[in-house]
Amino acid sequence: MRKSIPPIWMERGTSEHPLGTDRFGRDVLSRIIYGTRISLAVSIMVIGVAGTVGTVVGLVSGYRGGAIDAVLMRLTDVGLSLPTILIAVVLVAVSEPSFQNVILVIALLLWPRFARQVRGETLAIKEQDFVALAVVAGRSSAWIISHHIFPNILPTLLVICTLQVGYVILLEGSLSFLGVGVPPPNPAWGLMIADGRGFLATAWWISLLPGLAMLLTVLAVNLMGDWLRDRLDPKLRQL
């Protein structure tokens, strides 16, 4: 095991390793950059799976109503009531930690958030006159959903997706920190934070800098989501 090198602005720091190295001599900056790819890849795939499932459930539930709506919303309520991190830890641990299992487990726990929001938007839009005219014209439910309802909920859906990216990054980081997320030697941010927790007094940069990268990324994504919401919501745009 090599002695870790501190960041460039500290004594013994070198330009070869601007953010220092960890206890195995691995460059912290390189691992943070690679960890960005892992976090964003997990987030995009989770949002793709959870967003698709949640959108379909929300559209069907909101448009059809009745017993179908009641059953789907009860399932959604159950999903929303679960302690996300605890259930994710149990499911990933049981299914063996892997990149694919982390994505599937987080998506399984995240789709109710999309379903609830999409259902609310669908209920509002299906009362509009253009939907009633499409029904009178004999259009099928699938046609009305795909041509009238879905295009009108798309701006809201984009905002939800953007805001959930930050949540997924934090959740994946938490799972990796606990040892049930992306498996080593992949440089996931959560793993990097966990690797350096025993050296906070002597080599704080091993944990602190990946944590700072995670914080800044989540903050940037959330600010982007707020900006999109302000741009896409006509009521907010008038303020």
Protein backbone atom coordinates (compact mmCIF):
# COMPACT_ATOMS: atom_id res chain seq x y z
CA MET A 1 0.00 0.00 0.00
CA ARG A 2 1.41 3.37 -1.05
CA LYS A 3 1.32 6.55 0.94
CA SER A 4 -1.38 8.84 -0.43
CA ILE A 5 -0.38 12.12 -2.07
CA PRO A 6 -2.31 15.26 -1.05
CA PRO A 7 -3.90 17.73 -3.53
CA ILE A 8 -1.67 20.14 -5.43
CA TRP A 9 -2.35 23.12 -3.13
CA MET A 10 -0.99 21.25 -0.09
CA GLU A 11 2.55 20.41 0.91
CA ARG A 12 3.84 17.36 -1.03
CA GLY A 13 1.14 17.92 -3.66
CA THR A 14 2.16 17.46 -7.30
CA SER A 15 0.80 18.64 -10.65
CA GLU A 16 0.75 15.02 -11.77
CA HIS A 17 -2.10 14.38 -9.31
CA PRO A 18 -3.98 17.71 -8.90
CA LEU A 19 -6.49 16.28 -6.42
CA GLY A 20 -4.08 13.84 -4.84
CA THR A 21 -4.16 10.05 -4.68
CA ASP A 22 -5.88 7.51 -2.45
CA ARG A 23 -4.21 4.97 -0.17
CA PHE A 24 -3.44 2.71 -3.15
CA GLY A 25 -1.83 5.50 -5.17
CA ARG A 26 -4.80 5.90 -7.54
CA ASP A 27 -5.41 9.39 -8.92
CA VAL A 28 -8.47 10.93 -7.22
CA LEU A 29 -9.34 13.27 -10.11
CA SER A 30 -9.37 10.44 -12.64
CA ARG A 31 -11.58 8.34 -10.39
CA ILE A 32 -13.98 11.24 -9.78
CA ILE A 33 -14.32 11.80 -13.53
CA TYR A 34 -14.93 8.10 -14.15
CA GLY A 35 -17.36 8.04 -11.24
CA THR A 36 -19.34 10.79 -12.97
CA ARG A 37 -19.90 8.43 -15.89
CA ILE A 38 -21.15 5.72 -13.54
CA SER A 39 -23.54 7.98 -11.64
CA LEU A 40 -24.97 9.57 -14.78
CA ALA A 41 -25.28 6.21 -16.55
CA VAL A 42 -27.17 4.71 -13.60
CA SER A 43 -29.40 7.78 -13.37
CA ILE A 44 -30.26 7.87 -17.07
CA MET A 45 -31.06 4.15 -17.18
CA VAL A 46 -33.12 4.28 -13.97
CA ILE A 47 -35.07 7.32 -15.20
CA GLY A 48 -35.64 5.57 -18.53
CA VAL A 49 -37.06 2.42 -16.93
CA ALA A 50 -38.95 4.05 -14.03
CA GLY A 51 -40.19 6.90 -16.20
CA THR A 52 -41.56 4.55 -18.85
CA VAL A 53 -43.34 2.29 -16.36
CA GLY A 54 -44.64 5.18 -14.26
CA THR A 55 -45.85 7.13 -17.29
CA VAL A 56 -47.77 4.16 -18.70
CA VAL A 57 -49.34 3.43 -15.31
CA GLY A 58 -50.24 7.09 -14.78
CA LEU A 59 -51.74 7.52 -18.25
CA VAL A 60 -53.84 4.37 -18.05
CA SER A 61 -54.94 5.06 -14.48
CA GLY A 62 -55.85 8.68 -15.10
CA TYR A 63 -57.63 8.15 -18.40
CA ARG A 64 -59.53 4.94 -17.69
CA GLY A 65 -60.53 5.66 -14.08
CA GLY A 66 -62.82 3.28 -12.19
CA ALA A 67 -61.53 -0.01 -10.84
CA ILE A 68 -58.36 0.13 -12.92
CA ASP A 69 -57.50 3.52 -11.45
CA ALA A 70 -58.23 2.30 -7.91
CA VAL A 71 -56.01 -0.79 -8.24
CA LEU A 72 -53.10 1.01 -9.91
CA MET A 73 -53.18 3.88 -7.42
CA ARG A 74 -53.23 1.50 -4.45
CA LEU A 75 -50.10 -0.14 -5.86
CA THR A 76 -48.61 3.31 -6.35
CA ASP A 77 -49.44 4.31 -2.78
CA VAL A 78 -47.77 1.16 -1.47
CA GLY A 79 -44.65 1.96 -3.48
CA LEU A 80 -44.57 5.55 -2.23
CA SER A 81 -44.96 4.45 1.39
CA LEU A 82 -41.94 2.13 1.37
CA PRO A 83 -38.68 3.30 3.03
CA THR A 84 -36.69 3.62 -0.18
CA ILE A 85 -33.12 3.21 1.05
CA LEU A 86 -33.95 0.35 3.44
CA ILE A 87 -35.85 -1.62 0.79
CA ALA A 88 -33.16 -0.91 -1.82
CA VAL A 89 -30.42 -2.18 0.51
CA VAL A 90 -32.35 -5.39 1.22
CA LEU A 91 -33.26 -6.06 -2.42
CA VAL A 92 -29.77 -5.39 -3.80
CA ALA A 93 -28.14 -7.43 -1.03
CA VAL A 94 -30.46 -10.38 -1.70
CA SER A 95 -30.01 -10.22 -5.48
CA GLU A 96 -26.21 -9.71 -5.28
CA PRO A 97 -24.76 -6.22 -5.89
CA SER A 98 -24.19 -5.44 -9.57
CA PHE A 99 -24.61 -2.55 -11.98
CA GLN A 100 -27.76 -4.07 -13.50
CA ASN A 101 -29.36 -4.97 -10.16
CA VAL A 102 -28.81 -1.47 -8.78
CA ILE A 103 -30.60 -0.01 -11.81
CA LEU A 104 -33.52 -2.45 -11.61
CA VAL A 105 -34.01 -2.05 -7.85
CA ILE A 106 -33.94 1.76 -7.91
CA ALA A 107 -36.29 1.82 -10.92
CA LEU A 108 -38.66 -0.54 -9.10
CA LEU A 109 -38.83 1.88 -6.17
CA LEU A 110 -38.96 5.06 -8.27
CA TRP A 111 -41.77 4.45 -10.80
CA PRO A 112 -44.61 5.35 -8.35
CA ARG A 113 -43.31 8.94 -8.24
CA PHE A 114 -43.83 9.23 -11.98
CA ALA A 115 -47.18 7.42 -11.92
CA ARG A 116 -48.70 9.72 -9.31
CA GLN A 117 -47.64 12.91 -11.08
CA VAL A 118 -48.63 11.71 -14.56
CA ARG A 119 -52.04 10.57 -13.33
CA GLY A 120 -52.74 14.03 -11.91
CA GLU A 121 -51.80 15.69 -15.19
CA THR A 122 -53.89 13.18 -17.16
CA LEU A 123 -56.98 13.81 -15.03
CA ALA A 124 -56.72 17.54 -15.74
CA ILE A 125 -56.08 17.22 -19.48
CA LYS A 126 -58.79 14.64 -20.22
CA GLU A 127 -61.41 17.20 -19.12
CA GLN A 128 -60.34 19.58 -21.89
CA ASP A 129 -62.62 20.23 -24.87
CA PHE A 130 -60.20 18.86 -27.47
CA VAL A 131 -60.25 15.47 -25.72
CA ALA A 132 -64.06 15.46 -25.65
CA LEU A 133 -64.11 16.28 -29.37
CA ALA A 134 -61.75 13.39 -30.08
CA VAL A 135 -64.07 11.03 -28.18
CA VAL A 136 -67.08 12.29 -30.16
CA ALA A 137 -65.11 11.79 -33.37
CA GLY A 138 -64.73 8.11 -32.46
CA ARG A 139 -61.02 8.11 -31.73
CA SER A 140 -59.74 5.18 -29.68
CA SER A 141 -58.41 5.58 -26.15
CA ALA A 142 -54.90 4.70 -27.33
CA TRP A 143 -55.07 7.36 -30.06
CA ILE A 144 -56.32 10.04 -27.66
CA ILE A 145 -53.62 9.21 -25.10
CA SER A 146 -50.81 9.19 -27.67
CA HIS A 147 -51.94 12.23 -29.69
CA HIS A 148 -53.54 14.52 -27.11
CA ILE A 149 -52.71 13.61 -23.53
CA PHE A 150 -49.08 12.47 -23.70
CA PRO A 151 -47.83 15.49 -25.72
CA ASN A 152 -49.43 17.80 -23.16
CA ILE A 153 -47.84 16.10 -20.14
CA LEU A 154 -44.42 15.87 -21.79
CA PRO A 155 -43.11 19.21 -20.40
CA THR A 156 -44.06 18.17 -16.86
CA LEU A 157 -42.50 14.76 -17.45
CA LEU A 158 -39.21 16.32 -18.56
CA VAL A 159 -39.08 18.38 -15.37
CA ILE A 160 -39.81 15.32 -13.20
CA CYS A 161 -37.08 13.33 -14.96
CA THR A 162 -34.53 16.09 -14.44
CA LEU A 163 -35.35 16.51 -10.76
CA GLN A 164 -35.24 12.76 -10.13
CA VAL A 165 -31.72 12.45 -11.59
CA GLY A 166 -30.27 14.10 -8.48
CA TYR A 167 -32.25 11.79 -6.22
CA VAL A 168 -31.01 8.71 -8.10
CA ILE A 169 -27.40 9.92 -7.84
CA LEU A 170 -27.75 10.27 -4.07
CA LEU A 171 -29.50 6.90 -3.74
CA GLU A 172 -26.90 5.08 -5.84
CA GLY A 173 -24.15 6.80 -3.86
CA SER A 174 -25.75 5.69 -0.60
CA LEU A 175 -26.00 2.09 -1.77
CA SER A 176 -22.39 2.07 -2.96
CA PHE A 177 -21.25 3.63 0.33
CA LEU A 178 -23.02 0.83 2.22
CA GLY A 179 -21.35 -1.79 0.02
CA VAL A 180 -24.47 -2.97 -1.82
CA GLY A 181 -24.32 -0.67 -4.84
CA VAL A 182 -21.98 -0.63 -7.82
CA PRO A 183 -19.35 -3.26 -6.92
CA PRO A 184 -15.61 -2.50 -6.70
CA PRO A 185 -13.21 -1.87 -8.32
CA ASN A 186 -15.55 0.52 -10.20
CA PRO A 187 -14.84 4.05 -8.90
CA ALA A 188 -18.40 4.92 -7.87
CA TRP A 189 -18.55 8.05 -5.75
CA GLY A 190 -20.16 6.22 -2.84
CA LEU A 191 -17.37 3.63 -2.85
CA MET A 192 -14.72 6.35 -2.94
CA ILE A 193 -16.29 8.08 0.06
CA ALA A 194 -16.43 4.77 1.94
CA ASP A 195 -12.80 3.94 1.07
CA GLY A 196 -11.54 7.14 2.67
CA ARG A 197 -13.70 7.28 5.79
CA GLY A 198 -10.96 5.67 7.89
CA PHE A 199 -8.44 8.34 6.85
CA LEU A 200 -10.43 11.55 7.36
CA ALA A 201 -7.88 12.92 9.83
CA THR A 202 -4.83 12.29 7.64
CA ALA A 203 -6.12 12.04 4.04
CA TRP A 204 -9.47 13.84 4.02
CA TRP A 205 -9.41 14.41 0.24
CA ILE A 206 -10.04 10.72 -0.46
CA SER A 207 -13.61 11.02 0.85
CA LEU A 208 -14.32 14.74 0.81
CA LEU A 209 -13.59 15.48 -2.85
CA PRO A 210 -15.83 12.70 -4.27
CA GLY A 211 -18.53 13.84 -1.84
CA LEU A 212 -18.12 17.40 -3.07
CA ALA A 213 -18.39 16.20 -6.68
CA MET A 214 -21.63 14.41 -5.84
CA LEU A 215 -23.01 17.47 -4.06
CA LEU A 216 -22.20 19.84 -6.93
CA THR A 217 -23.64 17.46 -9.53
CA VAL A 218 -26.91 17.05 -7.64
CA LEU A 219 -27.12 20.81 -7.10
CA ALA A 220 -26.51 21.49 -10.81
CA VAL A 221 -29.14 18.95 -11.88
CA ASN A 222 -31.71 20.37 -9.46
CA LEU A 223 -31.05 23.91 -10.66
CA MET A 224 -31.52 22.70 -14.23
CA GLY A 225 -34.82 21.10 -13.22
CA ASP A 226 -35.99 24.34 -11.62
CA TRP A 227 -34.99 26.27 -14.74
CA LEU A 228 -36.87 23.84 -16.98
CA ARG A 229 -39.94 24.08 -14.77
CA ASP A 230 -39.88 27.87 -14.96
CA ARG A 231 -39.44 27.80 -18.74
CA LEU A 232 -42.03 25.14 -19.51
CA ASP A 233 -44.76 26.21 -17.08
CA PRO A 234 -46.73 29.05 -18.74
CA LYS A 235 -48.01 30.33 -15.38
CA LEU A 236 -44.51 30.66 -13.94
CA ARG A 237 -43.24 32.19 -17.19
CA GLN A 238 -45.66 35.10 -16.79
CA LEU A 239 -44.31 36.01 -13.33
